[in-house]
Coordinates of C-alpha atoms in Angstrom, one line a residue:
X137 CA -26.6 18.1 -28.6
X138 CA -29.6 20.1 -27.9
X139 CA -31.9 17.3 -26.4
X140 CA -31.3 13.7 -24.5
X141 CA -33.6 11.6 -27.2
X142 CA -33.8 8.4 -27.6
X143 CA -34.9 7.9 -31.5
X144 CA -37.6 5.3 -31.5
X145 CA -40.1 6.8 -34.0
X146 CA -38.2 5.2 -37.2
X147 CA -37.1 2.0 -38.9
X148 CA -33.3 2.4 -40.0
X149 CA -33.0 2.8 -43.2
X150 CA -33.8 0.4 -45.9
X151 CA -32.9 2.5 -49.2
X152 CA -30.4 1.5 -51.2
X153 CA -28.4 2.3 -54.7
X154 CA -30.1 1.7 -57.5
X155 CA -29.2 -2.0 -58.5
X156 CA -28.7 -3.5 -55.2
X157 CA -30.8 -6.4 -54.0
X158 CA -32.9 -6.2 -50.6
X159 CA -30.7 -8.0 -47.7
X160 CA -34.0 -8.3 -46.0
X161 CA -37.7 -7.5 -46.1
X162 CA -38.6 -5.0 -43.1
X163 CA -42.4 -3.0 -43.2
X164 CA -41.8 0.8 -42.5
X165 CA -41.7 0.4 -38.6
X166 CA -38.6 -1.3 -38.4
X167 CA -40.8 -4.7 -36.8
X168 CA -39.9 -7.7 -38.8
X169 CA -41.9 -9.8 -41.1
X170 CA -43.7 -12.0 -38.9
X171 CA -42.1 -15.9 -39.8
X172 CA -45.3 -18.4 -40.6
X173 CA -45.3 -21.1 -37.7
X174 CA -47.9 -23.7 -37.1
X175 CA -48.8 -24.3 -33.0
X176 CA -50.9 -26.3 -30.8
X177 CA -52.9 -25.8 -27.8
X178 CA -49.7 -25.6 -25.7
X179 CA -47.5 -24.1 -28.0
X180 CA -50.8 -21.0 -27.9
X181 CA -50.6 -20.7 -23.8
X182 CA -46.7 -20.8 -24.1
X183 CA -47.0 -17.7 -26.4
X184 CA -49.6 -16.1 -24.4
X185 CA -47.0 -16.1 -21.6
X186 CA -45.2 -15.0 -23.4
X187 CA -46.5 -11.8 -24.4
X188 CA -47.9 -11.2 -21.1
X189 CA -44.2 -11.0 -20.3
X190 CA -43.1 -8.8 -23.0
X191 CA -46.0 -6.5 -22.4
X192 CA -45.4 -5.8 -19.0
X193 CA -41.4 -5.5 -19.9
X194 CA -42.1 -2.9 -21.4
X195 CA -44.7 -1.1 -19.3
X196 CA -41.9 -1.5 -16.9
X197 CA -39.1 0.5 -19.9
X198 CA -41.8 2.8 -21.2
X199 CA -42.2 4.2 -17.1
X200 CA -38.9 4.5 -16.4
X201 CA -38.3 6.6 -20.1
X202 CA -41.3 8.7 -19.3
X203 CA -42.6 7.9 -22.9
X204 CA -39.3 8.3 -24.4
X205 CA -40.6 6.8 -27.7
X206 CA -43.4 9.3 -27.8
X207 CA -41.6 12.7 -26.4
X208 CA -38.2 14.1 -26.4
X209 CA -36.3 16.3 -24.0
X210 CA -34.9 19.6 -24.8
X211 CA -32.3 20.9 -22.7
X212 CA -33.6 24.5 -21.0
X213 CA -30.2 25.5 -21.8
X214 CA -31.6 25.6 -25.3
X215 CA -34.4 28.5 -24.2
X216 CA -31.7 30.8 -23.3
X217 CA -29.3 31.1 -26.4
X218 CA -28.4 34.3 -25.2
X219 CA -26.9 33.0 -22.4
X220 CA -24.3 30.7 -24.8
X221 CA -22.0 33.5 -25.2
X222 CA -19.0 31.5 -25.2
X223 CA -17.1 29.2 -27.6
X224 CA -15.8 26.0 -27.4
X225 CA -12.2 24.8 -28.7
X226 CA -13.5 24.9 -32.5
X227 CA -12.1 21.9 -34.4
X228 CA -9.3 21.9 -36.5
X229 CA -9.2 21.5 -40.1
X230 CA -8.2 17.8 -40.5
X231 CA -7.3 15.6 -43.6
X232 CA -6.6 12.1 -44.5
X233 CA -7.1 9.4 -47.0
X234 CA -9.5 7.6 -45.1
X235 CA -11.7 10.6 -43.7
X236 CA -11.4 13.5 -46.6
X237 CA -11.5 16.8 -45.7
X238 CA -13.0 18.2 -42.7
X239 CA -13.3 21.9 -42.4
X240 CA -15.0 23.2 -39.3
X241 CA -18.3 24.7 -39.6
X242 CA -20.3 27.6 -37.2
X243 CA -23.4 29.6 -37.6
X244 CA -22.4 32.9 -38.8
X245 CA -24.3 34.6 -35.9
X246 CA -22.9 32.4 -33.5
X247 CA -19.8 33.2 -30.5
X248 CA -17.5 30.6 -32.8
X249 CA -17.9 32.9 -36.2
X250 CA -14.9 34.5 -37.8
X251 CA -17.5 37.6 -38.4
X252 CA -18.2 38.0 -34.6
X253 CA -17.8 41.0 -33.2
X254 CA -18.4 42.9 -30.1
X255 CA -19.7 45.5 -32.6
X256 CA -21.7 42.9 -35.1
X257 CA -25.5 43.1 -34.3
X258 CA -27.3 39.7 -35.3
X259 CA -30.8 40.2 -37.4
X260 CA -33.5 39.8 -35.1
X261 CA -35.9 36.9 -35.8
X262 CA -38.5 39.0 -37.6
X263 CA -35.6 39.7 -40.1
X264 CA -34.6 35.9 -40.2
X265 CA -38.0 35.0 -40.9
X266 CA -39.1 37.6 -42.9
X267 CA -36.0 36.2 -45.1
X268 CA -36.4 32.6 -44.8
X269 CA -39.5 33.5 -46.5
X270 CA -38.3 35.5 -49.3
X271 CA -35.2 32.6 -50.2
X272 CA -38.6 29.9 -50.0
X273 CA -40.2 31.9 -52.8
X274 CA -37.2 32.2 -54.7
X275 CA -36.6 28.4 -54.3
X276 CA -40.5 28.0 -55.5
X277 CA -39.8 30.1 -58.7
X278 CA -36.8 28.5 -59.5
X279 CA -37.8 25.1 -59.3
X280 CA -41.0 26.3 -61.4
X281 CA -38.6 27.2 -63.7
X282 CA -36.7 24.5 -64.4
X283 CA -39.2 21.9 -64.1
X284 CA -41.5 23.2 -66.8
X285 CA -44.2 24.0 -64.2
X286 CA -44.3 27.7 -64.3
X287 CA -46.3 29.9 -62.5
X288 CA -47.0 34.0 -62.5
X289 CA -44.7 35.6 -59.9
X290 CA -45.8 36.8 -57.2
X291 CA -46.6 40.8 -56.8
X292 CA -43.3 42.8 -55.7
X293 CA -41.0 39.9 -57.5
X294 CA -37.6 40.7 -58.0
X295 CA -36.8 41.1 -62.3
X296 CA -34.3 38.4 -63.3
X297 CA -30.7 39.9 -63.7
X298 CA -29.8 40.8 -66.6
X299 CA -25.8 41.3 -68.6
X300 CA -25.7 43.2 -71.4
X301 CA -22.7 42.8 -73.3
X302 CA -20.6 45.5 -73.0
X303 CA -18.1 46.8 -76.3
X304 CA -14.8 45.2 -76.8
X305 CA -11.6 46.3 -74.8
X306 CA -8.4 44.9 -73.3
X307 CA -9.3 44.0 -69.8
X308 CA -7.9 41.3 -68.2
X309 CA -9.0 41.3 -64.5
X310 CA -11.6 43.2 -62.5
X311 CA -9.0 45.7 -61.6
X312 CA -8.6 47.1 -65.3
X313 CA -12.2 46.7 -65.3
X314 CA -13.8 48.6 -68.7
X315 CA -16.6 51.3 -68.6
X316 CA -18.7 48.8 -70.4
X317 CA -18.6 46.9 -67.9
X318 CA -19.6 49.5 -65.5
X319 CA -22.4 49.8 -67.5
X320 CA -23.7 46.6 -67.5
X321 CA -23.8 46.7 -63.9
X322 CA -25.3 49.8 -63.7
X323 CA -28.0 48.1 -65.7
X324 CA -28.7 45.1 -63.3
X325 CA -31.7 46.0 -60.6
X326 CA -29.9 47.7 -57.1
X327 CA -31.9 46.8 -54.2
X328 CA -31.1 46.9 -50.4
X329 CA -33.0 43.7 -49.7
X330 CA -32.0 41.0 -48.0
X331 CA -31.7 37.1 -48.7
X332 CA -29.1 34.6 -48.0
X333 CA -27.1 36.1 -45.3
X334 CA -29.8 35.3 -42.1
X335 CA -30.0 32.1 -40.4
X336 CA -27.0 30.1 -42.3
X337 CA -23.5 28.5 -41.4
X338 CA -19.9 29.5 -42.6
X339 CA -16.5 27.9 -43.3
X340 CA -13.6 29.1 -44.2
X341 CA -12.2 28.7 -47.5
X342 CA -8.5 30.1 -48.8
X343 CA -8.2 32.0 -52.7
X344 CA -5.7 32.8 -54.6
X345 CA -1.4 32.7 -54.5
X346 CA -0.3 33.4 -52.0
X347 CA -3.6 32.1 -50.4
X348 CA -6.3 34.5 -48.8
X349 CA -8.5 33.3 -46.1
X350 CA -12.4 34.2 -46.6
X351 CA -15.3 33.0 -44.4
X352 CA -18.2 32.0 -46.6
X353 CA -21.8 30.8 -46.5
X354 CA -22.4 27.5 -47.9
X355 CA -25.2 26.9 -49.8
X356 CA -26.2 23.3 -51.2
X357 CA -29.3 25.1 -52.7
X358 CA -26.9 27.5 -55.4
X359 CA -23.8 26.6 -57.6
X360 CA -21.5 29.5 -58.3
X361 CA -19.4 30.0 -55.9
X362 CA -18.2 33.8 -55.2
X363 CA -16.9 36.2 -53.2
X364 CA -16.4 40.0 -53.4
X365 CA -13.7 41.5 -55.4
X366 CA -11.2 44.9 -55.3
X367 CA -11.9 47.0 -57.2
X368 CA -15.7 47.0 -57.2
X369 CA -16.7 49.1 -59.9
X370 CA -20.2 49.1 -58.8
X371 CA -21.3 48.2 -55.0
X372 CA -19.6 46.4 -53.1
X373 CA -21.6 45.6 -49.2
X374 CA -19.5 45.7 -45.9
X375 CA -17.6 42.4 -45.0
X376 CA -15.3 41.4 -42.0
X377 CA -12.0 40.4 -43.7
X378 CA -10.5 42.5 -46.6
X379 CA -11.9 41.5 -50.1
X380 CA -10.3 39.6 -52.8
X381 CA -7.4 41.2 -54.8
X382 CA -7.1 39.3 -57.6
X383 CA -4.3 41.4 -58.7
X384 CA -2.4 40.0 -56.3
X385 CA -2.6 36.6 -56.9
X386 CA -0.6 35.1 -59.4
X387 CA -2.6 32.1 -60.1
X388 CA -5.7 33.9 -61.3
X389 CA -6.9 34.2 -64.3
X390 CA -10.6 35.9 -66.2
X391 CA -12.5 33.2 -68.0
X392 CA -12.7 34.1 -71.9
X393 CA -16.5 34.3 -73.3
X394 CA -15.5 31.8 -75.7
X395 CA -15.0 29.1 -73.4
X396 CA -17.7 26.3 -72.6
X397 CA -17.0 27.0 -69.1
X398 CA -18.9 30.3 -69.5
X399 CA -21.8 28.6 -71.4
X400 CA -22.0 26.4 -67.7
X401 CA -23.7 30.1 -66.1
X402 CA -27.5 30.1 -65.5
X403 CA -26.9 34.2 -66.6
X404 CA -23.9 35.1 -68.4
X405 CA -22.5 38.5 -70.0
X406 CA -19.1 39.2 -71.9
X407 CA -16.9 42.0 -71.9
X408 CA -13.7 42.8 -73.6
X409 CA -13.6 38.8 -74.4
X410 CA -14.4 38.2 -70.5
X411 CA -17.0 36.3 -69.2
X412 CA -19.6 37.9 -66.6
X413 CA -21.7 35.7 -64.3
X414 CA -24.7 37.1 -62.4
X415 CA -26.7 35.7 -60.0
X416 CA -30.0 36.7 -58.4
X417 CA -31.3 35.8 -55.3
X418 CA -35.0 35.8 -54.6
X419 CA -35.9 39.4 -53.5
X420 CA -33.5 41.4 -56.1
X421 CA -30.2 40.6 -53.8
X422 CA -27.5 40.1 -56.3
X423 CA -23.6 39.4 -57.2
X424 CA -22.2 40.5 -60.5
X425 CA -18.0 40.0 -61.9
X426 CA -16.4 38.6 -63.8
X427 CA -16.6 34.4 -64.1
X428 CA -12.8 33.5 -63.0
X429 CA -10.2 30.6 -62.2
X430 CA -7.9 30.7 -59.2
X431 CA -6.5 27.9 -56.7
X432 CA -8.8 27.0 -54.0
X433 CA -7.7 25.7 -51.2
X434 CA -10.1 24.0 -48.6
X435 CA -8.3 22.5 -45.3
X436 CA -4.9 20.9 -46.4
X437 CA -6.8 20.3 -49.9
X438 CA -5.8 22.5 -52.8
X439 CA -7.9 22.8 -55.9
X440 CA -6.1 24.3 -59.2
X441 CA -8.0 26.4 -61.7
X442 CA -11.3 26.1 -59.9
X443 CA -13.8 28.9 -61.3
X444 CA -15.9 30.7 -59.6
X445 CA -17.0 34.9 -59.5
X446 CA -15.7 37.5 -58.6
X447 CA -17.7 39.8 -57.7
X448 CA -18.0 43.8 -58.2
X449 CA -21.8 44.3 -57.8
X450 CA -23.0 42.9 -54.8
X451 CA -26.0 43.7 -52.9
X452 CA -28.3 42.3 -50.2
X453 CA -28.1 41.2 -46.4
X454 CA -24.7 38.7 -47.1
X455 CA -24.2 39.0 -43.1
X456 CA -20.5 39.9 -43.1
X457 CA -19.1 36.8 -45.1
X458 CA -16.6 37.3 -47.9
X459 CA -19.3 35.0 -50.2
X460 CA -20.9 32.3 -51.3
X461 CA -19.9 28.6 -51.7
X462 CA -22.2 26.9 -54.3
X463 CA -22.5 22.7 -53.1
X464 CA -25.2 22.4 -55.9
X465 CA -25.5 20.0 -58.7
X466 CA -25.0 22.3 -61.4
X467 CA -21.5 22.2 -63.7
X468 CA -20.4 25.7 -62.1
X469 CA -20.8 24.0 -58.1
X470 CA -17.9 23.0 -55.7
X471 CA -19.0 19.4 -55.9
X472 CA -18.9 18.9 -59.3
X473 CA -15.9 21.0 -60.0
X474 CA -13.9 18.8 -57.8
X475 CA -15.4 15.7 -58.8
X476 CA -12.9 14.0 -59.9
X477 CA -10.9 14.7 -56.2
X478 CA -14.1 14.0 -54.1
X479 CA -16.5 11.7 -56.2
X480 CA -19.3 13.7 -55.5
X481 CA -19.8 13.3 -52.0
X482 CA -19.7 15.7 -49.1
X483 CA -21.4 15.7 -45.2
X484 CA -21.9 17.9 -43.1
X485 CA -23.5 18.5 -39.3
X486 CA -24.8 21.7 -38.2
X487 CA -24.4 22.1 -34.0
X488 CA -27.7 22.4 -32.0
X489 CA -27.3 25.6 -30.5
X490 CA -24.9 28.9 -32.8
X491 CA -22.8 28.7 -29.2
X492 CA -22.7 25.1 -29.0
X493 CA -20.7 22.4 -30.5
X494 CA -18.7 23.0 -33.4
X495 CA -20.4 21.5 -36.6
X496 CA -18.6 20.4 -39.9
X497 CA -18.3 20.0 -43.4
X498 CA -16.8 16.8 -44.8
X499 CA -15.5 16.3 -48.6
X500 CA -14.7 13.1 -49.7
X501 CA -15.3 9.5 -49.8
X502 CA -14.4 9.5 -45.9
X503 CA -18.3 11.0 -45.5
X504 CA -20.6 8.8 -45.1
X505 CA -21.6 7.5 -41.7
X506 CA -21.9 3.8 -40.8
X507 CA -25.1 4.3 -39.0
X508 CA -26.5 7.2 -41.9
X509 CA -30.4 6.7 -42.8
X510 CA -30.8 7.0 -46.5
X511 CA -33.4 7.8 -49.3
X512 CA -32.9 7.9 -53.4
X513 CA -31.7 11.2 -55.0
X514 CA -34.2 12.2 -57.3
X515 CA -31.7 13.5 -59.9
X516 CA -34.1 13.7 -62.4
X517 CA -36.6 16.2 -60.9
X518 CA -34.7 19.5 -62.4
X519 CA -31.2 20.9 -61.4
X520 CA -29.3 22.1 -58.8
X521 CA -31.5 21.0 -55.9
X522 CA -31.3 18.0 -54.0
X523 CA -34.5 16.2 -54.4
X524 CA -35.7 13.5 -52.4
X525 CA -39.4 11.9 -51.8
X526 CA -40.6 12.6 -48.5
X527 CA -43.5 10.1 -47.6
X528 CA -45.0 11.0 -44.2
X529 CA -44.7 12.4 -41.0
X530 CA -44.5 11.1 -36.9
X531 CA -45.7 12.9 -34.2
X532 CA -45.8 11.2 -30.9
X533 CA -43.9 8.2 -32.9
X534 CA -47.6 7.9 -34.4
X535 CA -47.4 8.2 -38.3
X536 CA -50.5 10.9 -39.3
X537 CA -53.0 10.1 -41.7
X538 CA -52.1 12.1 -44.6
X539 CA -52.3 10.9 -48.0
X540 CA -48.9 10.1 -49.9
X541 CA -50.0 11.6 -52.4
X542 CA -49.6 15.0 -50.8
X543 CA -46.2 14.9 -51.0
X544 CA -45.8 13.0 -54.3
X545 CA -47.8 15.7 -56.2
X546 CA -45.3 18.5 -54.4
X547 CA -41.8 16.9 -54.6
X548 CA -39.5 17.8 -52.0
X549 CA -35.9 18.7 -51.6
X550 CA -33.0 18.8 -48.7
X551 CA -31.4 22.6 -47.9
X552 CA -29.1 23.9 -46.1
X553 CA -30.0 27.8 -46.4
X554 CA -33.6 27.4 -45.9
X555 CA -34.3 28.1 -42.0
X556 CA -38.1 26.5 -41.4
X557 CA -39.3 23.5 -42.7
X558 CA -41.8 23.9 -45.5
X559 CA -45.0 21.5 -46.1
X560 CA -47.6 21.5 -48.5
X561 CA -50.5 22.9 -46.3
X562 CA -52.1 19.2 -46.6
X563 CA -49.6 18.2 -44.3
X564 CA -49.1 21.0 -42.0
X565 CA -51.9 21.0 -40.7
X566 CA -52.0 18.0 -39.9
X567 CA -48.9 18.1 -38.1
X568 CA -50.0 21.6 -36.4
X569 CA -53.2 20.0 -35.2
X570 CA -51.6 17.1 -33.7
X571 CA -48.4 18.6 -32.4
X572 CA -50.6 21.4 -30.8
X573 CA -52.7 18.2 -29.1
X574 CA -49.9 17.0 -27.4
X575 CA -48.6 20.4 -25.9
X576 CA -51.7 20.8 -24.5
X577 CA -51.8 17.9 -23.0
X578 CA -48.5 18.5 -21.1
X579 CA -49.9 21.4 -20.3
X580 CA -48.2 24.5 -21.9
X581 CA -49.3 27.7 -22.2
X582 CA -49.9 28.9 -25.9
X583 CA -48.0 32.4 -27.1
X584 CA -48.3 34.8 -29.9
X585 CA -47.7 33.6 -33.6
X586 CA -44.0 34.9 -34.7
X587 CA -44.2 35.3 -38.2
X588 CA -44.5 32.9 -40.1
X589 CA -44.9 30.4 -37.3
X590 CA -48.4 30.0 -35.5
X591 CA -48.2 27.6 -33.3
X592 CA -46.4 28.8 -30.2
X593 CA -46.0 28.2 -26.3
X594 CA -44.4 30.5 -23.6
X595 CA -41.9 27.6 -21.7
X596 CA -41.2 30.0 -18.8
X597 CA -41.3 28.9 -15.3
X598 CA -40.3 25.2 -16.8
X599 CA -38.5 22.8 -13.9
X600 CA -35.9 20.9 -14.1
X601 CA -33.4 21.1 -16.4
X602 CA -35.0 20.0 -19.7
X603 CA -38.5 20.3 -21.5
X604 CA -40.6 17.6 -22.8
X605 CA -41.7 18.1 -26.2
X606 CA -43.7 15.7 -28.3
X607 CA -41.5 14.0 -31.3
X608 CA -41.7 15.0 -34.4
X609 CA -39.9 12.7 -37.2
X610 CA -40.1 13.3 -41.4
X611 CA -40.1 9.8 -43.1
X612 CA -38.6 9.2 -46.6
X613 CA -38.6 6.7 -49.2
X614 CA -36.9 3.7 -48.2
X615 CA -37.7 4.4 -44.9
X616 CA -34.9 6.5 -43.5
X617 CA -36.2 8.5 -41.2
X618 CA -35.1 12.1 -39.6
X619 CA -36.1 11.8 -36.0
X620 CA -35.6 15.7 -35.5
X621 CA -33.4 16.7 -33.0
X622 CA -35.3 18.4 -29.6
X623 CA -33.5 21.7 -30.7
X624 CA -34.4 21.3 -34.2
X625 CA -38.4 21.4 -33.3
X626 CA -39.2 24.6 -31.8
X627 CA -37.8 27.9 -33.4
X628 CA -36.7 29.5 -29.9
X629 CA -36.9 33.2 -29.9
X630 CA -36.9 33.3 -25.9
X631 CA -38.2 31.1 -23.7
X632 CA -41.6 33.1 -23.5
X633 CA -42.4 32.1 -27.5
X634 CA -40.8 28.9 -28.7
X635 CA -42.6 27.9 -32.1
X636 CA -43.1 25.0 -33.9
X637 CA -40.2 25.0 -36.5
X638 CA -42.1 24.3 -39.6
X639 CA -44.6 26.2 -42.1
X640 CA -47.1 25.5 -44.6
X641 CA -46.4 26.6 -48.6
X642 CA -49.0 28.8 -50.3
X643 CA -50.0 25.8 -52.3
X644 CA -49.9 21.8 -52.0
X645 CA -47.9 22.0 -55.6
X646 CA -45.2 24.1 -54.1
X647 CA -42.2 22.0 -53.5
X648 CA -41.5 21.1 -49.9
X649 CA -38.5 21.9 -48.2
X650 CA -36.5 20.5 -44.9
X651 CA -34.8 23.5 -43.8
X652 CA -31.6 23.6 -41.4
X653 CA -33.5 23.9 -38.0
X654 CA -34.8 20.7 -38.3
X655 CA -31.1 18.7 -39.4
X656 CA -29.1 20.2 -36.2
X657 CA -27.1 17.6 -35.2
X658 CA -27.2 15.0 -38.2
X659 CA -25.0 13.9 -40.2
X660 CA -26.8 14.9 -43.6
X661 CA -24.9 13.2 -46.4
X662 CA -24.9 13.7 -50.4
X663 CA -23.6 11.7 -52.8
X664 CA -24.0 12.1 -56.1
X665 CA -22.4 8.8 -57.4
X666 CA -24.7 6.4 -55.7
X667 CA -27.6 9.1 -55.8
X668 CA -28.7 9.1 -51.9
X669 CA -29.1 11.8 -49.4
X670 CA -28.9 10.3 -45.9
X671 CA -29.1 11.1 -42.5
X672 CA -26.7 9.9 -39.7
X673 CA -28.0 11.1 -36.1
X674 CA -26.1 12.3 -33.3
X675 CA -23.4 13.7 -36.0
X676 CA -21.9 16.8 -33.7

């Protein structure tokens, strides 16, 4: 883990399923209901003794943890990720009835990545920021979308993709692919820009008979899974393992524009009598094919007939993956493709450092953590995104004084391929202004803004071998807490400008988001049957 912290700032969690009865009344703090009791004069000095006792108990605990309720320690290992070039013994891919599927996970970046290479240059963190930003106002526009709330894009927008259909013909897989087709790429928008493939985490995933093995982002803020396809009659970017051939596999099939399953696409296209998907990512980066079916095998798990695109027009800053895997909520996602195999549910931890620990993704009822912290689902706040309510925010283990209503009027939502933590600006700044209070108080030096981030401290010249940073915890409905992770709350780009990990939205109605940096090391769960997102610390 990237810090030693002991996570006193929130209650455990009270949420439940909808339907379940309380086991106990507990205030947001986690201190009990204090019981109604009747005393006398000697009952009174008894309990003032008491205290006295308890008080200086703790003066005694809170000394010897140097505030450990207030601060948390991050390791100055952390500060130089550079020096993590090594990888651990990754874990295997495990399965079982009573654990699901576990397939390893690693930041793409990272020493542990399939895509490494001595050759593979990693974006710098202006380019990881730069798009952060651009998936954050793609999120925006889509959730404005679909939640009735529009609002006029921004200058520079990206047009929405477009399929025409192309005239009839006989093809039967990408490879016999018809000039229609071509043309119906040809008339999709071809940008260079980038969007997913910064700042997000990779598994492996096998396609096709006799199986391929691709390494893919996953992505629990899209659907449609895809990966790239041979032949690519349009554009197909530079990826570290060979691409699809789906005329090689004998399992695979094209998706007939007839079929409901191709009504399931946000953007859909036919040619020949074959469905085409498209997908566009918020600056113009984009992944056209045909909408398909092939066996999908994940760990020791196989998965007949599961669709998802492949894809001969594929632009944008991908990283070197093969694709995309799509842990949405919409019909055309992993999870509810294989619903009926994995009831809805998957986990998974992403490791404090890209050279530390290996993280994972879990399928399967096995997920859940005993000790996982969880809030309601809000299932009914549009598609695709995991919604949940955040209610406030800790610093210091002190909750700040903003008004719920900040959050309630914004909505907010769980994501894995969003880097920084987004906040209306009502609640940034209070979290900036208090934050920045207790740095200076232990005394660090303040550093030029990176970015998008403003509030940040050069750490060189620290002793010892960990930094004490003020703790920062997001509270939820129900009161689960995330007590963020030391390594999740500074963005590190080297020890002379470590930032505060979160940002403030344009507007307080622009949905919040808690990006990746801030889950490190939980266990974040997802269940779809009971409707809960939780959080289980110390995960990986």
């Amino acid at each position: 883990m990237g810090g030693n912290e002991t996570r006193g700032a929130c209650a455990p969690s009270t949420a439940r399923p909808a339907g379940r009865p309380p086991h106990s009344a507990q205030p947001l703090d986690g201190v009990p209901m204090a019981a109604s009791w009747r005393h006398g004069h000697g009952s009174f000095c008894l309990l003032l003794l008491l205290l006295v006792a308890v008080d200086a108990a703790a003066a005694a605990v809170g000394a010897g943890a140097a505030g450990s309720f207030s601060h948390v320690q991050l390791s100055a290992e952390s500060l130089l990720r550079a020096a993590g070039s090594s990888c651990p013994a990754p874990q295997e891919e495990q399965h079982g009835a009573a654990t699901g599927t576990r397939m390893p996970v690693v930041h793409q970046h990272g020493p542990c990545s399939p895509l490494a290479g001595k050759r593979e240059k990693a974006p710098s963190h202006a380019e990881i920021l730069a798009a952060d930003q651009r998936r954050v106002e793609y999120i925006h526009r889509r959730v404005s979308e679909t939640t009735g709330r529009a609002r006029p894009p921004k200058r520079g927008a990206a047009p929405a993709v477009y399929l025409q259909p192309g005239a009839p013909s006989t093809a039967a897989t990408p490879a016999s692919a018809s000039p229609s087709y071509a043309k119906s790429a040809a008339n999709l928008p071809a940008s260079s820009g980038r969007a997913l493939g910064t700042g997000n985490y990779v598994v492996t995933i096998g396609l096709g008979t006799p199986s391929e093995r691709f390494t893919v982002v996953f992505d629990t803020g899209s659907d449609t899974t895809w990966v790239q396809c041979q032949p690519c009659v349009a554009y197909c970017y530079r990826q570290k393992e060979p691409l699809f051939r789906p005329a090689k596999s004998s399992t695979y099939a094209n998706i007939s524009c007839s079929s409901s399953y191709c009504d399931d696409l946000d953007v859909s296209g036919c040619d020949g009598g074959h469905c085409l998907y498209g997908v566009e990512y918020g600056d113009g980066s984009q992944t056209i094919g045909f909408y398909a079916q092939d066996t999908l095998k994940l760990a020791y798990d196989v998965i007949k007939e599961f669709r998802f695109g492949c894809g001969e027009n594929n632009r944008g800053l991908f990283g070197r993956s093969a694709g995309l895997m799509g842990l949405g909520r919409g019909k055309t996602s992993l999870t509810v493709q294989a619903y009926g195999k994995y009831g809805g549910v998957f986990a998974y931890c992403l490791p404090a450092t890209p050279s530390g620990t290996t993280g994972f993704l879990d399928l399967g009822p096995g997920a859940p953590a005993a000790n996982a912290r969880l809030t309601p689902m809000l299932t009914d706040n549009g598609p695709t995104f995991y919604y949940v309510a955040l209610t406030g925010i800790k610093v210091g283990g002190h909750l700040l004084p903003i008004p719920e209503s900040v959050f309630s009027g914004a909505g907010a939502l769980v994501d894995s391929g969003t880097v920084i933590t987004r906040l209306p600006p009502s609640a940034y700044e209070p979290l900036r202004s208090a934050f920045a209070g207790a740095m200076d108080a232990l005394g660090y030096r303040k550093a030029p803004a990176l970015s998008i981030l403003d509030t940040c401290y050069d750490l060189t010249g620290q002793q010892g071998p960990s930094v004490a940073l003020p703790a920062v915890s997001l509270v939820f409905r129900g009161g689960a807490c995330l007590d963020v992770d030391a390594s999740g709350i500074l963005y590190v780009a080297d020890a002379s400008q470590a930032c505060l990990a979160f940002a403030a939205n344009d507007a307080d109605d622009d949905v919040a988001i808690v990006g990746n940096t801030q889950q490190k090391t939980y266990g974040v769960l997802y269940d779809l049957a009971r409707k809960v997102v939780g959080f289980a610390p110390g995960a990986c």
